[in-house]
Coordinates of C-alpha atoms and ligand atoms in Angstrom, one line a residue:
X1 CA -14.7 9.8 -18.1
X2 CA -14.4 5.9 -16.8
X3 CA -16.9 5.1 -13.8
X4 CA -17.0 2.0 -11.6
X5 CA -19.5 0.3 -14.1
X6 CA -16.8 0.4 -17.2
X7 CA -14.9 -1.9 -14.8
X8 CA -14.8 -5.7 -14.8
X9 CA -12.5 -7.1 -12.1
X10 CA -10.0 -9.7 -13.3
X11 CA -8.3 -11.1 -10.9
X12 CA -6.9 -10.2 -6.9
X13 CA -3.4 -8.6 -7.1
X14 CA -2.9 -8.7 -3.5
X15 CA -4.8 -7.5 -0.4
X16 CA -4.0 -4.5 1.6
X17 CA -5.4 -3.4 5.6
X18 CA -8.5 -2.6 4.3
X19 CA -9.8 -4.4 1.5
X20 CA -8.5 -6.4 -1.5
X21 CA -6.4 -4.7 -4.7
X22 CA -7.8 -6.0 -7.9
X23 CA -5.9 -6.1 -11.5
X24 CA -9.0 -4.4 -13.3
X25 CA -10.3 -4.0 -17.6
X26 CA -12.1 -0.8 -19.0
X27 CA -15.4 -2.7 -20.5
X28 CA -14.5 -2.0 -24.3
X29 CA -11.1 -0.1 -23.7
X30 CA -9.5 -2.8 -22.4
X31 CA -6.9 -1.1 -20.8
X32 CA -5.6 -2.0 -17.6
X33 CA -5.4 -1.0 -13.9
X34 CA -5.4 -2.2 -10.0
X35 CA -8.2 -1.5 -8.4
X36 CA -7.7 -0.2 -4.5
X37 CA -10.8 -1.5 -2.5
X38 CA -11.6 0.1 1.1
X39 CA -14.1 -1.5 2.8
X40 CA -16.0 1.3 5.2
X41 CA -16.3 -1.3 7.6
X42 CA -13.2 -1.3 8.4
X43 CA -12.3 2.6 8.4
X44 CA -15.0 3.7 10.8
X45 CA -12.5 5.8 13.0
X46 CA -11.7 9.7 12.0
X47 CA -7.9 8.6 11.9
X48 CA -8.4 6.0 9.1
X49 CA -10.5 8.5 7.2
X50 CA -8.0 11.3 7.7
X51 CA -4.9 9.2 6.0
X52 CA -7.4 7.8 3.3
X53 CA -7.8 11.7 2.5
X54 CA -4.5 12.4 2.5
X55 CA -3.6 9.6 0.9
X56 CA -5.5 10.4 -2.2
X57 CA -4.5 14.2 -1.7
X58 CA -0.7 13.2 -2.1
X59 CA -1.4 11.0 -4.9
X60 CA -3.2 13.4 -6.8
X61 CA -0.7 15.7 -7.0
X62 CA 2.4 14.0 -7.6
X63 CA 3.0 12.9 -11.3
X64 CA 6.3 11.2 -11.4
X65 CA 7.5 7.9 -13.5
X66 CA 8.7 6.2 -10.2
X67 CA 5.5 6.7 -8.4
X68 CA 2.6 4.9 -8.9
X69 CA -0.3 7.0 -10.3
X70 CA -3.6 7.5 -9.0
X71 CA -6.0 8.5 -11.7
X72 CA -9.4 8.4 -10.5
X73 CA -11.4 7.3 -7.2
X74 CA -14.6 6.4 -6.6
X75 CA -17.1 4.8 -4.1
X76 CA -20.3 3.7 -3.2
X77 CA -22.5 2.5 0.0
X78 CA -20.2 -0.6 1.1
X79 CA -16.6 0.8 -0.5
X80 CA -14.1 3.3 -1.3
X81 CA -11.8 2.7 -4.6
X82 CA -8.8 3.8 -5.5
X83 CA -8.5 3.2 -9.5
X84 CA -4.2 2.7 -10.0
X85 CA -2.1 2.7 -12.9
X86 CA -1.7 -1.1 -13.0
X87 CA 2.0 -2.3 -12.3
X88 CA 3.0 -6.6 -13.5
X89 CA 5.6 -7.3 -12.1
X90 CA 6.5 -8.4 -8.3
X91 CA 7.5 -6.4 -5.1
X92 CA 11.0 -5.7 -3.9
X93 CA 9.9 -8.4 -0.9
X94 CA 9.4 -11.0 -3.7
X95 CA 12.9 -10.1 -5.8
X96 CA 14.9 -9.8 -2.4
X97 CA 13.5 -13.3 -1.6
X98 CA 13.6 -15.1 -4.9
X99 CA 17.2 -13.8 -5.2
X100 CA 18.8 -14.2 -1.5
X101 CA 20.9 -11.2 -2.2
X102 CA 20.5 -8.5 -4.9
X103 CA 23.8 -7.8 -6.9
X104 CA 25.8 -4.7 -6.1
X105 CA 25.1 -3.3 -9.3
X106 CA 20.8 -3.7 -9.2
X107 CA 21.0 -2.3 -5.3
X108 CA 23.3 1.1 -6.8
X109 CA 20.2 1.1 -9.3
X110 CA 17.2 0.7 -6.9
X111 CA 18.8 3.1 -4.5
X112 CA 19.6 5.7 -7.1
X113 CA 15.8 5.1 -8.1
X114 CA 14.7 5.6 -4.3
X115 CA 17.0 8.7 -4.0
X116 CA 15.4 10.4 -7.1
X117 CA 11.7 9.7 -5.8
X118 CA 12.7 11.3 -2.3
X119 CA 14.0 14.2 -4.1
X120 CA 10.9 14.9 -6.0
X121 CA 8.7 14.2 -2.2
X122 CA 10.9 15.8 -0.1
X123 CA 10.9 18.8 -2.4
X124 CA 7.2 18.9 -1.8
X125 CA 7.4 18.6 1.9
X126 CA 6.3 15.3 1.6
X127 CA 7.4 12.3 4.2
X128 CA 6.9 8.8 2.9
X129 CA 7.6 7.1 6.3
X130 CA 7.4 3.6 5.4
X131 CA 9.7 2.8 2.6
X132 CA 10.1 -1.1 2.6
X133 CA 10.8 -3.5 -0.2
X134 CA 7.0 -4.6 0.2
X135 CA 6.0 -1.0 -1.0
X136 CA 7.9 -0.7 -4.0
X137 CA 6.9 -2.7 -7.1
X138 CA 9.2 -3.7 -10.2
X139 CA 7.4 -3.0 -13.7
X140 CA 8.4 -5.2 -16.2
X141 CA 11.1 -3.5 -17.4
X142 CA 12.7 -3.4 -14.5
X143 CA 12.1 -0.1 -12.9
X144 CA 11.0 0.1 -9.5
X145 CA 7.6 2.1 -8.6
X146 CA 6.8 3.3 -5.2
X147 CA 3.4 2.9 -4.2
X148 CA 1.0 2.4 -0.9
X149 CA 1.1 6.3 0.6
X150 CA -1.1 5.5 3.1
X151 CA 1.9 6.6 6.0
X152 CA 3.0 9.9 3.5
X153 CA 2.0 12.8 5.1
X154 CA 3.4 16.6 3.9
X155 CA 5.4 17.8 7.1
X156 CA 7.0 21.3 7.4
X157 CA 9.9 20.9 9.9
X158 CA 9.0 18.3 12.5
X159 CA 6.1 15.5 13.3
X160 CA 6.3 13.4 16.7
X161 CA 3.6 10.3 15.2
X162 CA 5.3 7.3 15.6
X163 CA 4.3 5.3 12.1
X164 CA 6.3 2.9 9.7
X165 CA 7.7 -0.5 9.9
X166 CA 9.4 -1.1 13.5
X167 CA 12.7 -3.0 11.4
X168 CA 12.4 0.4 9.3
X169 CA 11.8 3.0 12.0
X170 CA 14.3 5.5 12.3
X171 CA 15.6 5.9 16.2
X172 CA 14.7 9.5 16.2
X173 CA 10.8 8.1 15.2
X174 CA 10.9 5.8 17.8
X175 CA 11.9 8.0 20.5
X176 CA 9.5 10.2 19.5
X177 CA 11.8 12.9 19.7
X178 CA 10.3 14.4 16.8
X179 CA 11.1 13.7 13.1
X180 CA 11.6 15.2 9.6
X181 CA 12.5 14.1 6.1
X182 CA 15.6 12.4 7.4
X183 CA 13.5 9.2 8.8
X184 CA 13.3 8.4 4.9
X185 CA 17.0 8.1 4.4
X186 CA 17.2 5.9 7.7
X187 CA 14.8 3.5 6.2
X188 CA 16.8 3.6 2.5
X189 CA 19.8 2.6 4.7
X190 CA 18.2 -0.2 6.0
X191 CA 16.6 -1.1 2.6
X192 CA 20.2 -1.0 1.2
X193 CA 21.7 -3.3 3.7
X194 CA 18.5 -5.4 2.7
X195 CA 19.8 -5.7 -0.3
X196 CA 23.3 -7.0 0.2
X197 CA 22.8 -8.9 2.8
X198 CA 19.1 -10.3 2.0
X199 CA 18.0 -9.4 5.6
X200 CA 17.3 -6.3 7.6
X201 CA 20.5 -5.0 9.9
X202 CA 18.5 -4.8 13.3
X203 CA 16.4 -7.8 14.9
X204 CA 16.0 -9.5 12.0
X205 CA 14.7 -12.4 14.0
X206 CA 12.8 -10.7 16.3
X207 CA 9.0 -9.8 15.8
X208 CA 8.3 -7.9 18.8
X209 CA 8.0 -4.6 18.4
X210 CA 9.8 -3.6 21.2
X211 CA 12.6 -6.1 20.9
X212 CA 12.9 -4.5 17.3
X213 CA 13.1 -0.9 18.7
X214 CA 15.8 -2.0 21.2
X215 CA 18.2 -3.4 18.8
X216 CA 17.5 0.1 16.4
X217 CA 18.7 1.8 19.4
X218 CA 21.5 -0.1 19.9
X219 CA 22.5 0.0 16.0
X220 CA 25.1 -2.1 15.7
X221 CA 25.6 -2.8 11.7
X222 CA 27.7 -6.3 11.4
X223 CA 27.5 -8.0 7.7
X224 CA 27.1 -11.3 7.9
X225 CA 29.9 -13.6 5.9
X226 CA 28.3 -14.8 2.9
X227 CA 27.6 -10.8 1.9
X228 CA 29.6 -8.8 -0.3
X229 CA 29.4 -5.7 0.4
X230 CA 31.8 -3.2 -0.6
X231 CA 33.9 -0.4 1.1
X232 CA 32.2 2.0 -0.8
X233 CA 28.6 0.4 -0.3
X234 CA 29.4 -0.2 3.7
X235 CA 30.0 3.3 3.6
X236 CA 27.1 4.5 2.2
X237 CA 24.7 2.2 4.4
X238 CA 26.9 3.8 7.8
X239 CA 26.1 7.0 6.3
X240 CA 22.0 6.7 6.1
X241 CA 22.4 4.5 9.5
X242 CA 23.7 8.0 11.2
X243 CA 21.9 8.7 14.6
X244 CA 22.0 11.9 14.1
X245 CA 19.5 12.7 11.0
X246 CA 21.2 15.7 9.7
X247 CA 24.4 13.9 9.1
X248 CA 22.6 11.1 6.4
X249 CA 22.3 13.2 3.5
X250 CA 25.7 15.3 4.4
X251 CA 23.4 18.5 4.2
X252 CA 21.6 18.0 0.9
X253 CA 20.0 16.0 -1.7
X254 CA 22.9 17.1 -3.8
X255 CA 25.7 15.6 -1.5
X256 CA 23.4 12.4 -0.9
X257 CA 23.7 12.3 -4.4
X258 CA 27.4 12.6 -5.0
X259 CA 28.6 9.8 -2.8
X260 CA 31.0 7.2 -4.2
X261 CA 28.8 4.4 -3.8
X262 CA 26.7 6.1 -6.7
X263 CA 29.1 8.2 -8.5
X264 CA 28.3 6.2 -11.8
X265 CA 24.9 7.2 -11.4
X266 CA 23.6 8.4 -14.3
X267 CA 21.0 11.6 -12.7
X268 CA 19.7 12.6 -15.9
X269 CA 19.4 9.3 -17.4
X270 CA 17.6 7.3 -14.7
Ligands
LIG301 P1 -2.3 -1.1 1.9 O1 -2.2 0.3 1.9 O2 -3.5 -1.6 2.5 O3 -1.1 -1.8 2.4 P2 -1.3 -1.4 -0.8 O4 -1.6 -0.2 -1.5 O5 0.0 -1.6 -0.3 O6 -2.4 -1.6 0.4 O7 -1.8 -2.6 -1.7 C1 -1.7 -3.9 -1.3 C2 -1.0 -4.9 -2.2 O8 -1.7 -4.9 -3.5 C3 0.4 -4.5 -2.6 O9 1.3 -5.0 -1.7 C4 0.6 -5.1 -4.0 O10 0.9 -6.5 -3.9 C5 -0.8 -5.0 -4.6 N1 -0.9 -3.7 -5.4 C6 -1.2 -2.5 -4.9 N2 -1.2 -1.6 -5.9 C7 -0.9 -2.2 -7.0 C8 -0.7 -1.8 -8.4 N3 -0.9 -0.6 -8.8 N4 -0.3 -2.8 -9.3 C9 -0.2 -4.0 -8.9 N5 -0.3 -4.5 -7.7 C10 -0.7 -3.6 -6.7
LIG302 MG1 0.9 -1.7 1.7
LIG303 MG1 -1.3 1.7 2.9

């Protein structure tokens, strides 16, 4: 049963809101993991301690190859820790950017990836809320891993809190409107287009929040010229960019599943 003291800390994998993530060595075990640090100074509001706890809660129970495990957490006077299965390899961010666009072929892949993990959340009740290519990692054989559940939160039928990414937010999130599952496939839409086109499809440039929500609103999808995408692809991306949620999965996992985009998909293989 490993405690904080088996630990040595290796190096800093990257930092997070509230503390650093450490790549981490069991004393005589050697094996590997990230270590999560949460500095209670910084989470002194009920709020914070409320998503930490759920946070972990979601974690706990979901055991999935696409979702980065939590096996243990600990803390002490100055710190929570969350002790992670370790994941080399770079973010989504990092690929998107090292690569200017991602070919059709590894976006069909990460999508199908996505559209698998949502199926094992959303069968759980479980909204992620902030998928991003900054929250999914790439192990080293290539297969991404979701991880940071700090927005997931388990929702049964609607919640009004307006959380995510603005470039990400789905309009129905932003209006406030109230919001289900659906605000996921939004976010996969705009992931998608991310892909092809090595930007985000509304306000790219922009930074201000508000100036980010307007262009949502508005959602005009153009491709710029050097992109590829294809009919089928454009398709797709239109499809998750609905307005109206219901209409992003055509009615069910199952018919998200079948569109011609993906139809080489392996399901079973994945
Ligand atoms: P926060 O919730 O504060 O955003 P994250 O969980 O997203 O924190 O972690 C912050 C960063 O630490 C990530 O963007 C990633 O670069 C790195 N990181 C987190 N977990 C792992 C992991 N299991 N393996 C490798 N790197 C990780
Ligand atoms: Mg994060
Ligand atoms: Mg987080």
């Amino acid at each position: 049963n490993i405690t904080l003291d088996d630990l040595i800390i290796i190096k800093k994998l990257g930092h997070g809101m509230f503390g650093n993530v450490f790549l981490s060595a069991h004393k005589t075990k050697k094996n590997l993991y990230a270590l999560k640090t949460i500095d209670r100074k910084k989470i002194d509001n009920e709020k914070v301690q409320d998503s930490l706890i759920l946070e972990r809660k979601i974690l706990m129970q979901l055991n999935h190859m696409l979702i980065l495990k939590l096996i243990k957490t600990f803390k002490d006077h100055k710190r929570l820790y969350f002790l992670l299965e370790y994941v080399r390899g770079q973010d989504l961010f990092d690929v998107i950017r090292e690569l200017g666009l991602v070919s059709d072929k590894d976006s069909k892949f990460y999508a199908g990836c996505m559209i698998m993990i949502f199926e094992h959340l959303h069968e759980r009740d479980i909204v992620y809320r902030d998928l991003k290519p900054e929250n999914v990692m790439v192990d080293e054989e290539g297969y991404p891993k979701l991880i940071d559940f700090g927005t997931a939160r388990i929702v049964e039928g609607r919640t009004y809190t307006m959380i995510g990414t603005p470039h990400y937010m789905a309009p129905e999130v932003i209006l406030g409107k109230g919001y289900g599952i659906s605000a996921d496939y939004w976010s996969l839409g705009i992931m998608i287009y991310e892909f092809i086109c090595g930007g985000v499809p509304f306000g790219e440039s922009e930074s201000d929040s508000y100036a980010i929500y307007e262009k949502v609103l508005e959602g005009k999808i153009t491709y710029p010229s050097y992109a590829n995408p294809t009919p089928d692809s454009k398709k797709f991306i239109d499809q998750l960019l609905s307005k109206n949620p219901a209409l992003r999965s055509g009615g069910s996992i199952e018919n998200l599943k079948s569109n011609t985009w993906l139809k080489d998909t392996d399901w079973e293989g994945l």
